[in-house]
PDB file of C-alpha atoms in Angstrom:
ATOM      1  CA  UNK A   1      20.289  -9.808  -2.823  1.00  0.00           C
ATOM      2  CA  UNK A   2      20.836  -7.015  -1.023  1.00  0.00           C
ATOM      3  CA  UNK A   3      18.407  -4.042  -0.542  1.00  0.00           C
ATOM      4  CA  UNK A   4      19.263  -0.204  -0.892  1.00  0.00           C
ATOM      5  CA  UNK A   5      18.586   1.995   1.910  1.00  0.00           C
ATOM      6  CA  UNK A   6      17.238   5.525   1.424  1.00  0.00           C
ATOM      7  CA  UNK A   7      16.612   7.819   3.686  1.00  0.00           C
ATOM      8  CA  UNK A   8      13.994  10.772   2.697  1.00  0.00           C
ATOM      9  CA  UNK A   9      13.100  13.342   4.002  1.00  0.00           C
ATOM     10  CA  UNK A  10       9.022  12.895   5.763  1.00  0.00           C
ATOM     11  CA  UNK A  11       8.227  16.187   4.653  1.00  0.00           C
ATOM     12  CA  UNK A  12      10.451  17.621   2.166  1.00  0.00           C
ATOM     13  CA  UNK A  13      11.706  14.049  -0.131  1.00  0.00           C
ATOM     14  CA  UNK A  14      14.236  14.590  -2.060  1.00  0.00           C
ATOM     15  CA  UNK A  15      13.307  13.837  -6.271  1.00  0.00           C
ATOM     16  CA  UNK A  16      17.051  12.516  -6.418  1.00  0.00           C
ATOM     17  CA  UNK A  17      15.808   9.695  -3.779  1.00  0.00           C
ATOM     18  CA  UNK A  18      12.313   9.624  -5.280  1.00  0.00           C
ATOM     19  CA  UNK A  19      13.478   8.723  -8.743  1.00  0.00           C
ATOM     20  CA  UNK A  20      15.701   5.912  -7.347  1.00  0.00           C
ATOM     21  CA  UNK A  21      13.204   4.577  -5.377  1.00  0.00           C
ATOM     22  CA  UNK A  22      10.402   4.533  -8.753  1.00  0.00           C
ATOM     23  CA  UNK A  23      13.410   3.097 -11.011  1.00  0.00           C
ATOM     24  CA  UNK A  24      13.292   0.018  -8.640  1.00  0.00           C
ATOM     25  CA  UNK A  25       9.893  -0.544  -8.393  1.00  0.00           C
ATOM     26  CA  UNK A  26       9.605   0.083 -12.424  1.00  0.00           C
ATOM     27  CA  UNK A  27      12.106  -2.600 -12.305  1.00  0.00           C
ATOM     28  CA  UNK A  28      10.295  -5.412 -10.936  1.00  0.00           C
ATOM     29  CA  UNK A  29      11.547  -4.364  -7.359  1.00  0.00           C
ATOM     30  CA  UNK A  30       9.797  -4.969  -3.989  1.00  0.00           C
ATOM     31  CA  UNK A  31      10.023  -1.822  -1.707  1.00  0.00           C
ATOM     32  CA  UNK A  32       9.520  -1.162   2.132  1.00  0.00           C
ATOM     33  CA  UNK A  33       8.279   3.051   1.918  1.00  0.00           C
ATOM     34  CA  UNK A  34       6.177   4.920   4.633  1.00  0.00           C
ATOM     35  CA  UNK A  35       2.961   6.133   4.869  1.00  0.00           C
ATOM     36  CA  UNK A  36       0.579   8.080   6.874  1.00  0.00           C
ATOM     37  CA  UNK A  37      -0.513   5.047   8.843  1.00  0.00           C
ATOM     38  CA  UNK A  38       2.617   2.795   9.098  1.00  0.00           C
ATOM     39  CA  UNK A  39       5.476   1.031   6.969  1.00  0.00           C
ATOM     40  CA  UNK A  40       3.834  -0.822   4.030  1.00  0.00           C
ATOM     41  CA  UNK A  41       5.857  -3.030   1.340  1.00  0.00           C
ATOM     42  CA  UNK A  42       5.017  -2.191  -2.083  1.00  0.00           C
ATOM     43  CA  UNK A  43       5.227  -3.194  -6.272  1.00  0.00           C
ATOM     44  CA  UNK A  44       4.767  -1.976  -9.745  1.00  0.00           C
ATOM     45  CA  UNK A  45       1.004  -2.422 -10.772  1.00  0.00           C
ATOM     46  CA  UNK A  46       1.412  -5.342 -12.705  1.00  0.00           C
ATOM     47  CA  UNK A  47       4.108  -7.064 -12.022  1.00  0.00           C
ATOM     48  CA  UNK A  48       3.047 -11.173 -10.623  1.00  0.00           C
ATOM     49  CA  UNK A  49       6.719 -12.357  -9.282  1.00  0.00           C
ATOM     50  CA  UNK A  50       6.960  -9.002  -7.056  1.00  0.00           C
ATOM     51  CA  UNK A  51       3.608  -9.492  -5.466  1.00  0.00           C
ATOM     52  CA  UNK A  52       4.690 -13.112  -5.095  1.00  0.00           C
ATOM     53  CA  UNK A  53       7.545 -12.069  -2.991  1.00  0.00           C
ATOM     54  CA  UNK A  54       5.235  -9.785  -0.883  1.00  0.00           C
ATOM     55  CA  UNK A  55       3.076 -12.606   0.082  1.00  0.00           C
ATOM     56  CA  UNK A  56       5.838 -14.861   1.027  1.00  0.00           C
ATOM     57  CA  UNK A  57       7.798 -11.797   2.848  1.00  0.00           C
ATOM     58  CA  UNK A  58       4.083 -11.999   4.878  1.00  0.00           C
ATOM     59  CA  UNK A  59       3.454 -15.708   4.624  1.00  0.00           C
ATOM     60  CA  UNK A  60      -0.079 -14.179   3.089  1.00  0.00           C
ATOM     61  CA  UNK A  61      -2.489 -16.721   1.442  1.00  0.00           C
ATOM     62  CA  UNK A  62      -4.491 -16.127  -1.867  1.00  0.00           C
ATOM     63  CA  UNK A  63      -7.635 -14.720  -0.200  1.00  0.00           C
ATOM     64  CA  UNK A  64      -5.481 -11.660   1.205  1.00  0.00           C
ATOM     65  CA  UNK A  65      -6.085  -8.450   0.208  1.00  0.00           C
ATOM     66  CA  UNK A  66      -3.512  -5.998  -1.058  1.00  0.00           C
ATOM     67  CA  UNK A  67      -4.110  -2.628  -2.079  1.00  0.00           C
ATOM     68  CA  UNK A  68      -4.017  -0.011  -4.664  1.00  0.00           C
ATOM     69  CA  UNK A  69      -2.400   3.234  -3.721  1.00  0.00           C
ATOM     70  CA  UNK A  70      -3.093   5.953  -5.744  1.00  0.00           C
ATOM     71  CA  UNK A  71      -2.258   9.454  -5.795  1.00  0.00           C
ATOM     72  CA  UNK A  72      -6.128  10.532  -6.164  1.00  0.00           C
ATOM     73  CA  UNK A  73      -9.527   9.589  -6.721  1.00  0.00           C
ATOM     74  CA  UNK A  74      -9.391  10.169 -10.498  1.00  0.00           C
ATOM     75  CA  UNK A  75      -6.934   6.610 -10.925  1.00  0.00           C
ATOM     76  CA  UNK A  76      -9.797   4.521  -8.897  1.00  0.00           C
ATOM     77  CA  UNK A  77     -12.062   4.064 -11.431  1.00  0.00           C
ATOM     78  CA  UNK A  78     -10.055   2.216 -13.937  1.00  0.00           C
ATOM     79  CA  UNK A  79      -9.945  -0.340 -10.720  1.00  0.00           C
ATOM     80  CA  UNK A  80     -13.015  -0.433  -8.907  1.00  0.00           C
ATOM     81  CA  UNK A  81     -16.935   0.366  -9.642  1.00  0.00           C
ATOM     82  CA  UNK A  82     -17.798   3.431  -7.536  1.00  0.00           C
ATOM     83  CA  UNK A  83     -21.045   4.273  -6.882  1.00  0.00           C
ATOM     84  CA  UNK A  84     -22.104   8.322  -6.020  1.00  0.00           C
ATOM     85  CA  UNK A  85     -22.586   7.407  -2.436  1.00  0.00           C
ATOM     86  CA  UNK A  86     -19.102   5.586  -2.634  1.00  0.00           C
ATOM     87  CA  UNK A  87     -17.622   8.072  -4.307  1.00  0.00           C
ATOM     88  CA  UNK A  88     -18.733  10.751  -1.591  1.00  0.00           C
ATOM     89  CA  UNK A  89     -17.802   8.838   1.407  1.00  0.00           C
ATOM     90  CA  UNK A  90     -14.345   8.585  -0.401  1.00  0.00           C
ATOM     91  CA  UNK A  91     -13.689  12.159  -1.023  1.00  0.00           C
ATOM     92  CA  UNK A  92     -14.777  12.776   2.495  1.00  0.00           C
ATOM     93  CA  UNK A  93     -12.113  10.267   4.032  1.00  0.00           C
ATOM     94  CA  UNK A  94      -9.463  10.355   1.408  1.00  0.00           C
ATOM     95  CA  UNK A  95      -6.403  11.087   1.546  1.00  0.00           C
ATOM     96  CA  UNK A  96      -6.021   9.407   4.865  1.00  0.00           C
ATOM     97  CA  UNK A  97      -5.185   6.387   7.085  1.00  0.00           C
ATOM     98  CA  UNK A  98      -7.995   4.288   5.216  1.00  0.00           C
ATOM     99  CA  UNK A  99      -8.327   1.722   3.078  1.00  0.00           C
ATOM    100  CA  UNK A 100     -11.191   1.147   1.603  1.00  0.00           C
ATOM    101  CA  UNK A 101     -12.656  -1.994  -0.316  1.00  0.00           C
ATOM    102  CA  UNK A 102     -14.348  -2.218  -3.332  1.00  0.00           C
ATOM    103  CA  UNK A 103     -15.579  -4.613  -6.015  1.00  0.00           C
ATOM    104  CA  UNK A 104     -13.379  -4.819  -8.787  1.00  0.00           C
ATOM    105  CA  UNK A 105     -14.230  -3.816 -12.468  1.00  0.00           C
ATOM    106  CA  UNK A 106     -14.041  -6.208 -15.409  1.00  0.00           C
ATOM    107  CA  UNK A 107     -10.765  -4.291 -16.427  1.00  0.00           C
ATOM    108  CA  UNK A 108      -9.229  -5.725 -13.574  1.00  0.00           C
ATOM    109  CA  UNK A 109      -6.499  -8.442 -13.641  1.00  0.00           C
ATOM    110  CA  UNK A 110      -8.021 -11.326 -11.186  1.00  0.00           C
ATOM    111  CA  UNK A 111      -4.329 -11.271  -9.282  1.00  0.00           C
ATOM    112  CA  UNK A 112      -4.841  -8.065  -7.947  1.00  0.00           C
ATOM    113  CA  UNK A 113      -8.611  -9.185  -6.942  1.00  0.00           C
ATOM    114  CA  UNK A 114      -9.577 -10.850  -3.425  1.00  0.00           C
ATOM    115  CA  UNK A 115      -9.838 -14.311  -4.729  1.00  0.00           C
ATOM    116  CA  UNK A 116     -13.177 -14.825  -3.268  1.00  0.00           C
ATOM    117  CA  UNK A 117     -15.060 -12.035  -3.677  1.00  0.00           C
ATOM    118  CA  UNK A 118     -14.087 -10.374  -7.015  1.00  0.00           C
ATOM    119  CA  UNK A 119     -13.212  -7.112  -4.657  1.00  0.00           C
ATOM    120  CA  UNK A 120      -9.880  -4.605  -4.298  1.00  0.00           C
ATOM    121  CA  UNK A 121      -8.823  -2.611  -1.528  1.00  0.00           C
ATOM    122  CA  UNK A 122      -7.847   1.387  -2.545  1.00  0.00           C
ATOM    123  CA  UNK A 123      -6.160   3.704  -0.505  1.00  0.00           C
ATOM    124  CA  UNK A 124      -4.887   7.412  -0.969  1.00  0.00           C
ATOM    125  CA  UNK A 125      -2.221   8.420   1.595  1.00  0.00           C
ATOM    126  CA  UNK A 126      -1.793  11.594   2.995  1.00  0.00           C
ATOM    127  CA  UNK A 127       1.889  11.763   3.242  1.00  0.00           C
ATOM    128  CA  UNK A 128       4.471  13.386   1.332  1.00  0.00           C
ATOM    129  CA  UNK A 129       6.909  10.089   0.183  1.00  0.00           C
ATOM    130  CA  UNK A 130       4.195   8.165  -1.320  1.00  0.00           C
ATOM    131  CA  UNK A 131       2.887  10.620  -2.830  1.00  0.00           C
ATOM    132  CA  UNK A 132       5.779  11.776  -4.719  1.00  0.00           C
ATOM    133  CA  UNK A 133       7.063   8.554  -5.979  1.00  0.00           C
ATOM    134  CA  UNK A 134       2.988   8.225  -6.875  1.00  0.00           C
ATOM    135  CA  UNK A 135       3.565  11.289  -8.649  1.00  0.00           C
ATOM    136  CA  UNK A 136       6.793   9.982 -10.129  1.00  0.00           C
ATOM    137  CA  UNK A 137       5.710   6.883 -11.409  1.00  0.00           C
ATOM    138  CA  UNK A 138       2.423   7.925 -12.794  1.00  0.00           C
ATOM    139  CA  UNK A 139       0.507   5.297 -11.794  1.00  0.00           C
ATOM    140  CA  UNK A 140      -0.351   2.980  -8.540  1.00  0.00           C
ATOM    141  CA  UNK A 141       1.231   1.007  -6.533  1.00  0.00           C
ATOM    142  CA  UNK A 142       0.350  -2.680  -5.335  1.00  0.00           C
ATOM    143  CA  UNK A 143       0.717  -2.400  -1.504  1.00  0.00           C
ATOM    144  CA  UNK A 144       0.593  -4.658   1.703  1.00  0.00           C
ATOM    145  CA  UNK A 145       1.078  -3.327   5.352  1.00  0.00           C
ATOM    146  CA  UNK A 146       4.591  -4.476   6.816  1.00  0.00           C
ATOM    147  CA  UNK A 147       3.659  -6.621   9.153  1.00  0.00           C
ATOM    148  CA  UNK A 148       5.584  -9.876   9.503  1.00  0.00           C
ATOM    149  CA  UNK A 149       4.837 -13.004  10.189  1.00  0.00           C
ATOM    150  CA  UNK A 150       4.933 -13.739  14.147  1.00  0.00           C
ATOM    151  CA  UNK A 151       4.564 -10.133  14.744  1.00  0.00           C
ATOM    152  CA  UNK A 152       2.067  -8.240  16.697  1.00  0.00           C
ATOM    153  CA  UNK A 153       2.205  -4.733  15.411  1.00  0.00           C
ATOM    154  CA  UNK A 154       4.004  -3.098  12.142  1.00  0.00           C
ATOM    155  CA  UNK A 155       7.598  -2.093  12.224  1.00  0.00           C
ATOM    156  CA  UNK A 156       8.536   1.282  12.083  1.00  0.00           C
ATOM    157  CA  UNK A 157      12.221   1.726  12.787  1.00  0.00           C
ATOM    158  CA  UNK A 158      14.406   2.170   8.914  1.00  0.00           C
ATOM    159  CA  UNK A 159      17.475   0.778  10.261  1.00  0.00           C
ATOM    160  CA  UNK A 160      15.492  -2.629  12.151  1.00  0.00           C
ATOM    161  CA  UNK A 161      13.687  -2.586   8.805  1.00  0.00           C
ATOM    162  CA  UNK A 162      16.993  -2.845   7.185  1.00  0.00           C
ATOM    163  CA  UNK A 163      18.400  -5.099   9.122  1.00  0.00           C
ATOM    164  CA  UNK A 164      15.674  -7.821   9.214  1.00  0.00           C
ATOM    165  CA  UNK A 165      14.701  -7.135   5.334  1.00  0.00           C
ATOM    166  CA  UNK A 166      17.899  -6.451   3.402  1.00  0.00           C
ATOM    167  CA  UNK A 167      17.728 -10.284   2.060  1.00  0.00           C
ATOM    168  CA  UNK A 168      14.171  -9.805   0.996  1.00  0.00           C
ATOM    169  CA  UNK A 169      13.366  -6.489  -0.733  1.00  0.00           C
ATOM    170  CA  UNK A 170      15.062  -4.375  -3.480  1.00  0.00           C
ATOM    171  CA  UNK A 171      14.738  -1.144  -1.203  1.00  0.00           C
ATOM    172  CA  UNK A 172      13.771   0.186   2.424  1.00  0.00           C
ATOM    173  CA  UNK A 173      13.509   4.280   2.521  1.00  0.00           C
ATOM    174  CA  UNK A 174      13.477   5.447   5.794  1.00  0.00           C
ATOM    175  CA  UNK A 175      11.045   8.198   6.394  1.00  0.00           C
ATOM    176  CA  UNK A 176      11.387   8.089  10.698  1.00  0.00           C
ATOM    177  CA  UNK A 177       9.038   6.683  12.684  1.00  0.00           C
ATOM    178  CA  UNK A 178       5.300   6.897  11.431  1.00  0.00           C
ATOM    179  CA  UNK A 179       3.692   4.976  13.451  1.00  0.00           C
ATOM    180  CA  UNK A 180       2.777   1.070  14.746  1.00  0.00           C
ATOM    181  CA  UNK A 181      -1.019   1.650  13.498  1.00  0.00           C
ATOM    182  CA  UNK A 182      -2.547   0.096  10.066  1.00  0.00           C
ATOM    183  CA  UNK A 183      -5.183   1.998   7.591  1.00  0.00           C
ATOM    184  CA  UNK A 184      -8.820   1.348   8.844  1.00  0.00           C
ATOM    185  CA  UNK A 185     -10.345  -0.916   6.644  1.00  0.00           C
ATOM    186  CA  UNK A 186     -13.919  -0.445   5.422  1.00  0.00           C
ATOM    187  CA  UNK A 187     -15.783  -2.598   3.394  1.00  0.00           C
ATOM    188  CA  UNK A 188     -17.796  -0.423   1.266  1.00  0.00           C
ATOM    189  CA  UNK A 189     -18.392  -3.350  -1.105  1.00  0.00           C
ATOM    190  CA  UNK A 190     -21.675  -4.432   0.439  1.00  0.00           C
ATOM    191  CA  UNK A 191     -25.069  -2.757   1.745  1.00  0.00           C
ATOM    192  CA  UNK A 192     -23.821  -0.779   3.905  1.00  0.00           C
ATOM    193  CA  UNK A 193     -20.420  -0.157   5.172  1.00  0.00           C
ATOM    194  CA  UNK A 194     -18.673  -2.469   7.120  1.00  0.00           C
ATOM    195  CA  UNK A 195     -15.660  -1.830   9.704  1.00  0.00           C
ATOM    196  CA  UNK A 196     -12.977  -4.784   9.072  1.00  0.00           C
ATOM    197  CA  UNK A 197     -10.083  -3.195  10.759  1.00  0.00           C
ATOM    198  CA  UNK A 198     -10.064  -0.714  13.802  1.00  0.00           C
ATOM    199  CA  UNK A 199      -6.975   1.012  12.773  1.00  0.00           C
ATOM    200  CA  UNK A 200      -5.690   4.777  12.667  1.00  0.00           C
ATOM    201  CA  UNK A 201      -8.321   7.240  11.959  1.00  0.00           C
ATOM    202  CA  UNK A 202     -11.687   7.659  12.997  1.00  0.00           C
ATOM    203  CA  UNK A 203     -14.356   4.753  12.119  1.00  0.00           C
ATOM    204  CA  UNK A 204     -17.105   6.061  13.847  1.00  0.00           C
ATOM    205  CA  UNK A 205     -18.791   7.460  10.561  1.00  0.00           C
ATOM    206  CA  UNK A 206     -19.521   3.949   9.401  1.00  0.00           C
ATOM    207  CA  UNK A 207     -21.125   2.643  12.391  1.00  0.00           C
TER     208      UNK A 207
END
């Protein structure tokens, strides 16, 4: 297999690019794409074999937790119980370099769910590429952060990206450089909110 590369623009993508990108992952494809935080691989909503290929691409076990990227806060509920306190703190932080986890409604297919705890991690990005395949494909995508086994930090060059993946994934789109930093991760899932992951963006809101 070998992967397409598309380069769009950070700012200004290009719907020609966009399109190609959301035929893949309609497809059953596995795609590298940035986002406000860092490189992330992602997958169509439901499919099983492409979120099997993410976890092996990360050497990820069953307890890990992927997320849901969505284009707003209106998509989360179909996925995760929100309470009004939940659903404040997420309009305050969203969209943003934060992902935040949440217990899983009964609607929810158990594969998407941490294993464990019956949770699912949400994000909303605040960058222009995701959001317009988002936009494109009308509904989320199932996401992991592109980091690879043995490494220390995300990559974030297209054309190393390329080069290391092109056996592995359906497509890499090469936004530039946007950064070596994950999401935060909060865990709003319990009493109070719990910081998992020091990443980009400001934590100190949730002690």
């Amino acid at each position: 297999m070998t992967s397409r590369y598309l380069e769009i623009h950070p700012t200004d993508p290009q719907l020609r690019l966009i399109r190609q990108a959301v035929e893949i992952i309609r497809e059953g494809g596995v795609v590298v794409y940035p986002t406000d935080s860092c490189y992330a691989l992602g997958c169509h909503l439901g499919d099983k074999a492409a979120m099997e290929r993410i976890s092996r691409i990360r050497e990820t076990d069953r307890h890990h937790h992927f997320t849901l990227v969505c284009s707003d806060l209106s998509e989360i509920a179909n996925y995760a119980r929100v309470s009004n306190a939940q659903y404040r703190t997420l309009k305050a932080f969203t969209p943003g370099p934060y992902t935040f986890i949440l217990q899983a409604t009964k609607e929810t297919p158990r594969r998407l769910q941490n294993e464990k705890r019956k949770t699912i991690g949400i994000r909303v990005p605040d960058h222009p590429v995701p959001m317009a395949i988002l936009d494109e494909l009308g509904e989320p995508i199932m996401s992991s952060t592109l980091i690879l086994p043995g490494d220390e930090h995300p990559m974030t060059d297209g054309r190393e990206i390329q080069e290391r993946l092109y056996h592995f994934v359906d497509a890499v789109i090469d936004s530039g450089n946007c950064g070596l930093e994950p999401s935060s991760v909060i865990d709003l899932a319990g009493p109070a909110p719990v910081v998992v992951r020091r990443g980009k963006g400001d934590v100190s809101a949730f002690g």
